[in-house]
Amino acid sequence: MQREELDLFMAEMADVTPLKEADRHHFLQSSCDDEAARIRRQAADSDERLEWLPVNPAELVRVKGDEVVSFNREGVQEAVLKQLRLGRYEAKVRHDFRGLKLKEAREVLLGLIDSALFRGDRNLLLIPGKGLGNQPFEALMKSALCTWLTRLEDVSAYHSAIKEEGGTGALYVMLRKSDAAKVHSRETNRKGARR
């Protein structure tokens, strides 16, 4: 059967002549096309959450370097917030943001949150510093972190750290519970459960 198909194909192609060199068209890719393709690839590869995290100081909620800051999402219990405020949750993930540029800092923040969620860690200690001497924007990194953390859905709450761990120059951050942790909590805390 294949031999018959090949014969039919060759019969149909018998009167076809190859193109002359002058008749061939070469499509050259311009450097502009290469640049546009590179930009499209880069945009597709970038984390869309970066768009929610502004690096322009005018778009940040300003906080003072020595100000105690706090944030929590609806549904976070008051007792949990108190434990966070008192530094009672162990923060296995700690990172110093002092000296980083804002673009670099937001990528580091997303990486820290993603890796903590992957490992099942819920608490972070972030150190933006107080930035009291920053000019023209006091506490730029602290303001940036506070703005960004409120915009990330994975963050349940944050509060300024206790004095021994950095005070107003550091933040305790609590991440949302993973689905597995929610099930575990439900099972261990339900009425009538054996303890």
PDB file of C-alpha atoms in Angstrom:
ATOM      1  CA  MET A   1       0.000   0.000   0.000  1.00  0.00           C
ATOM      2  CA  GLN A   2       2.806   2.441   0.761  1.00  0.00           C
ATOM      3  CA  ARG A   3       4.480   1.851  -2.584  1.00  0.00           C
ATOM      4  CA  GLU A   4       1.255   2.779  -4.376  1.00  0.00           C
ATOM      5  CA  GLU A   5       0.975   5.989  -2.370  1.00  0.00           C
ATOM      6  CA  LEU A   6       4.572   6.902  -3.207  1.00  0.00           C
ATOM      7  CA  ASP A   7       3.948   6.288  -6.910  1.00  0.00           C
ATOM      8  CA  LEU A   8       0.844   8.461  -6.813  1.00  0.00           C
ATOM      9  CA  PHE A   9       2.771  11.244  -5.054  1.00  0.00           C
ATOM     10  CA  MET A  10       5.611  11.099  -7.604  1.00  0.00           C
ATOM     11  CA  ALA A  11       3.099  11.190 -10.485  1.00  0.00           C
ATOM     12  CA  GLU A  12       1.505  14.320  -9.064  1.00  0.00           C
ATOM     13  CA  MET A  13       4.878  16.010  -8.516  1.00  0.00           C
ATOM     14  CA  ALA A  14       6.273  15.143 -11.994  1.00  0.00           C
ATOM     15  CA  ASP A  15       5.647  18.594 -13.510  1.00  0.00           C
ATOM     16  CA  VAL A  16       6.903  20.574 -10.493  1.00  0.00           C
ATOM     17  CA  THR A  17      10.152  22.461 -11.061  1.00  0.00           C
ATOM     18  CA  PRO A  18      12.441  23.736  -8.291  1.00  0.00           C
ATOM     19  CA  LEU A  19      12.523  27.463  -7.584  1.00  0.00           C
ATOM     20  CA  LYS A  20      15.374  29.454  -9.049  1.00  0.00           C
ATOM     21  CA  GLU A  21      17.687  31.158  -6.558  1.00  0.00           C
ATOM     22  CA  ALA A  22      16.374  34.607  -7.573  1.00  0.00           C
ATOM     23  CA  ASP A  23      12.772  33.582  -6.861  1.00  0.00           C
ATOM     24  CA  ARG A  24      13.408  32.499  -3.302  1.00  0.00           C
ATOM     25  CA  HIS A  25      12.319  34.777  -0.505  1.00  0.00           C
ATOM     26  CA  HIS A  26      14.344  34.938   2.658  1.00  0.00           C
ATOM     27  CA  PHE A  27      12.506  36.123   5.722  1.00  0.00           C
ATOM     28  CA  LEU A  28      14.899  37.842   8.029  1.00  0.00           C
ATOM     29  CA  GLN A  29      13.971  38.394  11.610  1.00  0.00           C
ATOM     30  CA  SER A  30      14.621  41.949  12.658  1.00  0.00           C
ATOM     31  CA  SER A  31      16.293  42.734  15.947  1.00  0.00           C
ATOM     32  CA  CYS A  32      13.087  44.564  16.863  1.00  0.00           C
ATOM     33  CA  ASP A  33      11.149  41.264  16.567  1.00  0.00           C
ATOM     34  CA  ASP A  34      13.746  39.526  18.739  1.00  0.00           C
ATOM     35  CA  GLU A  35      13.468  42.223  21.399  1.00  0.00           C
ATOM     36  CA  ALA A  36       9.656  42.100  21.397  1.00  0.00           C
ATOM     37  CA  ALA A  37       9.712  38.311  21.730  1.00  0.00           C
ATOM     38  CA  ARG A  38      12.205  38.534  24.589  1.00  0.00           C
ATOM     39  CA  ILE A  39      10.012  41.066  26.412  1.00  0.00           C
ATOM     40  CA  ARG A  40       6.906  38.882  25.923  1.00  0.00           C
ATOM     41  CA  ARG A  41       8.757  35.826  27.256  1.00  0.00           C
ATOM     42  CA  GLN A  42      10.074  37.769  30.209  1.00  0.00           C
ATOM     43  CA  ALA A  43       6.608  39.122  31.045  1.00  0.00           C
ATOM     44  CA  ALA A  44       5.078  35.643  30.855  1.00  0.00           C
ATOM     45  CA  ASP A  45       7.802  34.226  33.091  1.00  0.00           C
ATOM     46  CA  SER A  46       7.556  36.960  35.717  1.00  0.00           C
ATOM     47  CA  ASP A  47       5.424  36.536  38.792  1.00  0.00           C
ATOM     48  CA  GLU A  48       2.132  38.376  38.351  1.00  0.00           C
ATOM     49  CA  ARG A  49       2.094  39.166  42.083  1.00  0.00           C
ATOM     50  CA  LEU A  50       4.915  41.657  41.456  1.00  0.00           C
ATOM     51  CA  GLU A  51       2.335  43.943  39.823  1.00  0.00           C
ATOM     52  CA  TRP A  52       0.494  44.190  43.174  1.00  0.00           C
ATOM     53  CA  LEU A  53       3.654  45.252  44.989  1.00  0.00           C
ATOM     54  CA  PRO A  54       4.612  48.812  44.038  1.00  0.00           C
ATOM     55  CA  VAL A  55       8.208  50.012  44.185  1.00  0.00           C
ATOM     56  CA  ASN A  56       7.352  53.673  43.618  1.00  0.00           C
ATOM     57  CA  PRO A  57       7.604  55.399  47.043  1.00  0.00           C
ATOM     58  CA  ALA A  58       4.565  57.556  46.189  1.00  0.00           C
ATOM     59  CA  GLU A  59       2.398  54.406  46.050  1.00  0.00           C
ATOM     60  CA  LEU A  60       3.491  53.097  49.453  1.00  0.00           C
ATOM     61  CA  VAL A  61       1.590  53.630  52.704  1.00  0.00           C
ATOM     62  CA  ARG A  62       4.038  55.604  54.805  1.00  0.00           C
ATOM     63  CA  VAL A  63       4.868  54.460  58.291  1.00  0.00           C
ATOM     64  CA  LYS A  64       7.362  55.951  60.706  1.00  0.00           C
ATOM     65  CA  GLY A  65      10.501  54.082  61.667  1.00  0.00           C
ATOM     66  CA  ASP A  66       9.650  53.901  65.353  1.00  0.00           C
ATOM     67  CA  GLU A  67       5.913  53.270  64.803  1.00  0.00           C
ATOM     68  CA  VAL A  68       4.365  50.003  66.039  1.00  0.00           C
ATOM     69  CA  VAL A  69       2.569  48.476  63.052  1.00  0.00           C
ATOM     70  CA  SER A  70      -0.112  45.821  62.982  1.00  0.00           C
ATOM     71  CA  PHE A  71      -2.398  44.199  60.409  1.00  0.00           C
ATOM     72  CA  ASN A  72      -4.737  41.230  60.371  1.00  0.00           C
ATOM     73  CA  ARG A  73      -7.258  39.774  57.996  1.00  0.00           C
ATOM     74  CA  GLU A  74     -10.838  39.150  59.000  1.00  0.00           C
ATOM     75  CA  GLY A  75     -11.206  35.848  60.789  1.00  0.00           C
ATOM     76  CA  VAL A  76      -7.892  35.896  62.647  1.00  0.00           C
ATOM     77  CA  GLN A  77      -8.722  35.334  66.311  1.00  0.00           C
ATOM     78  CA  GLU A  78      -7.792  37.908  68.938  1.00  0.00           C
ATOM     79  CA  ALA A  79      -5.921  35.285  71.005  1.00  0.00           C
ATOM     80  CA  VAL A  80      -3.810  34.394  67.966  1.00  0.00           C
ATOM     81  CA  LEU A  81      -3.001  38.074  67.382  1.00  0.00           C
ATOM     82  CA  LYS A  82      -1.965  38.439  71.009  1.00  0.00           C
ATOM     83  CA  GLN A  83       0.411  35.462  70.727  1.00  0.00           C
ATOM     84  CA  LEU A  84       1.868  36.947  67.529  1.00  0.00           C
ATOM     85  CA  ARG A  85       2.297  40.374  69.142  1.00  0.00           C
ATOM     86  CA  LEU A  86       4.100  38.822  72.123  1.00  0.00           C
ATOM     87  CA  GLY A  87       6.471  36.854  69.879  1.00  0.00           C
ATOM     88  CA  ARG A  88       5.228  33.481  71.109  1.00  0.00           C
ATOM     89  CA  TYR A  89       5.249  31.849  67.676  1.00  0.00           C
ATOM     90  CA  GLU A  90       8.638  30.541  66.603  1.00  0.00           C
ATOM     91  CA  ALA A  91       9.781  32.135  63.358  1.00  0.00           C
ATOM     92  CA  LYS A  92      11.989  29.592  61.588  1.00  0.00           C
ATOM     93  CA  VAL A  93      12.318  31.935  58.622  1.00  0.00           C
ATOM     94  CA  ARG A  94      14.213  35.160  59.356  1.00  0.00           C
ATOM     95  CA  HIS A  95      15.455  37.637  56.788  1.00  0.00           C
ATOM     96  CA  ASP A  96      17.190  41.014  56.956  1.00  0.00           C
ATOM     97  CA  PHE A  97      15.970  43.418  54.242  1.00  0.00           C
ATOM     98  CA  ARG A  98      18.258  46.303  55.204  1.00  0.00           C
ATOM     99  CA  GLY A  99      20.346  47.504  52.288  1.00  0.00           C
ATOM    100  CA  LEU A 100      18.208  45.866  49.570  1.00  0.00           C
ATOM    101  CA  LYS A 101      16.666  47.814  46.722  1.00  0.00           C
ATOM    102  CA  LEU A 102      12.852  47.683  46.598  1.00  0.00           C
ATOM    103  CA  LYS A 103      12.707  45.634  43.380  1.00  0.00           C
ATOM    104  CA  GLU A 104      15.075  43.091  44.862  1.00  0.00           C
ATOM    105  CA  ALA A 105      13.280  43.101  48.230  1.00  0.00           C
ATOM    106  CA  ARG A 106       9.854  42.267  46.800  1.00  0.00           C
ATOM    107  CA  GLU A 107      11.263  39.287  44.879  1.00  0.00           C
ATOM    108  CA  VAL A 108      13.001  38.081  48.049  1.00  0.00           C
ATOM    109  CA  LEU A 109       9.745  38.497  49.998  1.00  0.00           C
ATOM    110  CA  LEU A 110       7.745  36.425  47.513  1.00  0.00           C
ATOM    111  CA  GLY A 111      10.436  33.743  47.526  1.00  0.00           C
ATOM    112  CA  LEU A 112      10.457  33.603  51.342  1.00  0.00           C
ATOM    113  CA  ILE A 113       6.671  33.301  51.506  1.00  0.00           C
ATOM    114  CA  ASP A 114       6.511  30.642  48.787  1.00  0.00           C
ATOM    115  CA  SER A 115       9.243  28.529  50.364  1.00  0.00           C
ATOM    116  CA  ALA A 116       7.720  28.873  53.860  1.00  0.00           C
ATOM    117  CA  LEU A 117       4.298  27.789  52.588  1.00  0.00           C
ATOM    118  CA  PHE A 118       5.890  24.858  50.765  1.00  0.00           C
ATOM    119  CA  ARG A 119       7.599  23.692  53.967  1.00  0.00           C
ATOM    120  CA  GLY A 120       4.506  24.312  56.082  1.00  0.00           C
ATOM    121  CA  ASP A 121       6.091  27.148  58.094  1.00  0.00           C
ATOM    122  CA  ARG A 122       3.594  29.808  59.108  1.00  0.00           C
ATOM    123  CA  ASN A 123       5.715  32.417  60.868  1.00  0.00           C
ATOM    124  CA  LEU A 124       8.417  34.726  59.577  1.00  0.00           C
ATOM    125  CA  LEU A 125      10.565  37.429  61.129  1.00  0.00           C
ATOM    126  CA  LEU A 126      11.336  40.172  58.616  1.00  0.00           C
ATOM    127  CA  ILE A 127      13.829  42.906  59.468  1.00  0.00           C
ATOM    128  CA  PRO A 128      13.344  46.092  57.432  1.00  0.00           C
ATOM    129  CA  GLY A 129      15.113  48.252  60.008  1.00  0.00           C
ATOM    130  CA  LYS A 130      13.744  51.557  61.248  1.00  0.00           C
ATOM    131  CA  GLY A 131      15.196  53.682  58.472  1.00  0.00           C
ATOM    132  CA  LEU A 132      15.241  56.764  60.682  1.00  0.00           C
ATOM    133  CA  GLY A 133      18.075  58.379  58.747  1.00  0.00           C
ATOM    134  CA  ASN A 134      16.690  57.681  55.263  1.00  0.00           C
ATOM    135  CA  GLN A 135      16.304  60.701  53.018  1.00  0.00           C
ATOM    136  CA  PRO A 136      13.963  61.834  51.528  1.00  0.00           C
ATOM    137  CA  PHE A 137      11.718  58.947  52.652  1.00  0.00           C
ATOM    138  CA  GLU A 138      12.006  57.801  56.272  1.00  0.00           C
ATOM    139  CA  ALA A 139      11.495  54.050  56.842  1.00  0.00           C
ATOM    140  CA  LEU A 140      11.229  53.264  53.121  1.00  0.00           C
ATOM    141  CA  MET A 141      11.784  49.494  53.461  1.00  0.00           C
ATOM    142  CA  LYS A 142       9.460  49.230  56.457  1.00  0.00           C
ATOM    143  CA  SER A 143       6.752  51.139  54.565  1.00  0.00           C
ATOM    144  CA  ALA A 144       7.245  48.921  51.525  1.00  0.00           C
ATOM    145  CA  LEU A 145       6.998  45.674  53.525  1.00  0.00           C
ATOM    146  CA  CYS A 146       3.896  46.848  55.378  1.00  0.00           C
ATOM    147  CA  THR A 147       2.215  47.848  52.094  1.00  0.00           C
ATOM    148  CA  TRP A 148       3.173  44.625  50.337  1.00  0.00           C
ATOM    149  CA  LEU A 149       2.176  42.298  53.185  1.00  0.00           C
ATOM    150  CA  THR A 150      -1.349  43.733  53.273  1.00  0.00           C
ATOM    151  CA  ARG A 151      -1.700  43.028  49.532  1.00  0.00           C
ATOM    152  CA  LEU A 152      -0.596  39.395  49.640  1.00  0.00           C
ATOM    153  CA  GLU A 153      -3.438  36.954  50.309  1.00  0.00           C
ATOM    154  CA  ASP A 154      -1.065  34.410  51.851  1.00  0.00           C
ATOM    155  CA  VAL A 155      -0.399  36.816  54.746  1.00  0.00           C
ATOM    156  CA  SER A 156      -2.910  36.504  57.602  1.00  0.00           C
ATOM    157  CA  ALA A 157      -1.350  39.055  59.959  1.00  0.00           C
ATOM    158  CA  TYR A 158       1.765  40.974  60.940  1.00  0.00           C
ATOM    159  CA  HIS A 159       2.895  42.951  63.952  1.00  0.00           C
ATOM    160  CA  SER A 160       6.009  44.785  65.123  1.00  0.00           C
ATOM    161  CA  ALA A 161       8.402  42.475  66.944  1.00  0.00           C
ATOM    162  CA  ILE A 162       9.229  42.519  70.632  1.00  0.00           C
ATOM    163  CA  LYS A 163      12.222  44.624  71.679  1.00  0.00           C
ATOM    164  CA  GLU A 164      14.582  41.628  71.997  1.00  0.00           C
ATOM    165  CA  GLU A 165      14.011  40.656  68.355  1.00  0.00           C
ATOM    166  CA  GLY A 166      14.237  44.102  66.790  1.00  0.00           C
ATOM    167  CA  GLY A 167      11.268  46.031  68.119  1.00  0.00           C
ATOM    168  CA  THR A 168       9.755  48.441  65.632  1.00  0.00           C
ATOM    169  CA  GLY A 169      12.559  47.630  63.177  1.00  0.00           C
ATOM    170  CA  ALA A 170      11.288  44.055  62.698  1.00  0.00           C
ATOM    171  CA  LEU A 171       7.999  42.391  61.826  1.00  0.00           C
ATOM    172  CA  TYR A 172       6.426  39.116  62.862  1.00  0.00           C
ATOM    173  CA  VAL A 173       4.469  37.785  59.901  1.00  0.00           C
ATOM    174  CA  MET A 174       1.887  35.015  60.096  1.00  0.00           C
ATOM    175  CA  LEU A 175       0.981  33.178  56.898  1.00  0.00           C
ATOM    176  CA  ARG A 176      -2.320  31.468  56.161  1.00  0.00           C
ATOM    177  CA  LYS A 177      -2.776  27.863  57.155  1.00  0.00           C
ATOM    178  CA  SER A 178      -2.323  25.270  54.460  1.00  0.00           C
ATOM    179  CA  ASP A 179      -5.345  23.105  53.665  1.00  0.00           C
ATOM    180  CA  ALA A 180      -3.664  20.119  55.342  1.00  0.00           C
ATOM    181  CA  ALA A 181      -3.052  22.152  58.511  1.00  0.00           C
ATOM    182  CA  LYS A 182      -6.705  23.268  58.540  1.00  0.00           C
ATOM    183  CA  VAL A 183      -7.892  19.665  58.368  1.00  0.00           C
ATOM    184  CA  HIS A 184      -5.455  18.661  61.118  1.00  0.00           C
ATOM    185  CA  SER A 185      -6.660  21.522  63.359  1.00  0.00           C
ATOM    186  CA  ARG A 186     -10.291  20.642  62.737  1.00  0.00           C
ATOM    187  CA  GLU A 187      -9.692  17.013  63.633  1.00  0.00           C
ATOM    188  CA  THR A 188      -7.672  17.677  66.777  1.00  0.00           C
ATOM    189  CA  ASN A 189      -9.897  20.487  68.075  1.00  0.00           C
ATOM    190  CA  ARG A 190     -13.355  19.085  67.343  1.00  0.00           C
ATOM    191  CA  LYS A 191     -15.667  18.362  70.256  1.00  0.00           C
ATOM    192  CA  GLY A 192     -15.289  14.888  71.665  1.00  0.00           C
ATOM    193  CA  ALA A 193     -11.850  14.343  70.118  1.00  0.00           C
ATOM    194  CA  ARG A 194      -9.430  12.277  72.186  1.00  0.00           C
ATOM    195  CA  ARG A 195      -6.454  14.221  73.361  1.00  0.00           C
TER     196      ARG A 195
END
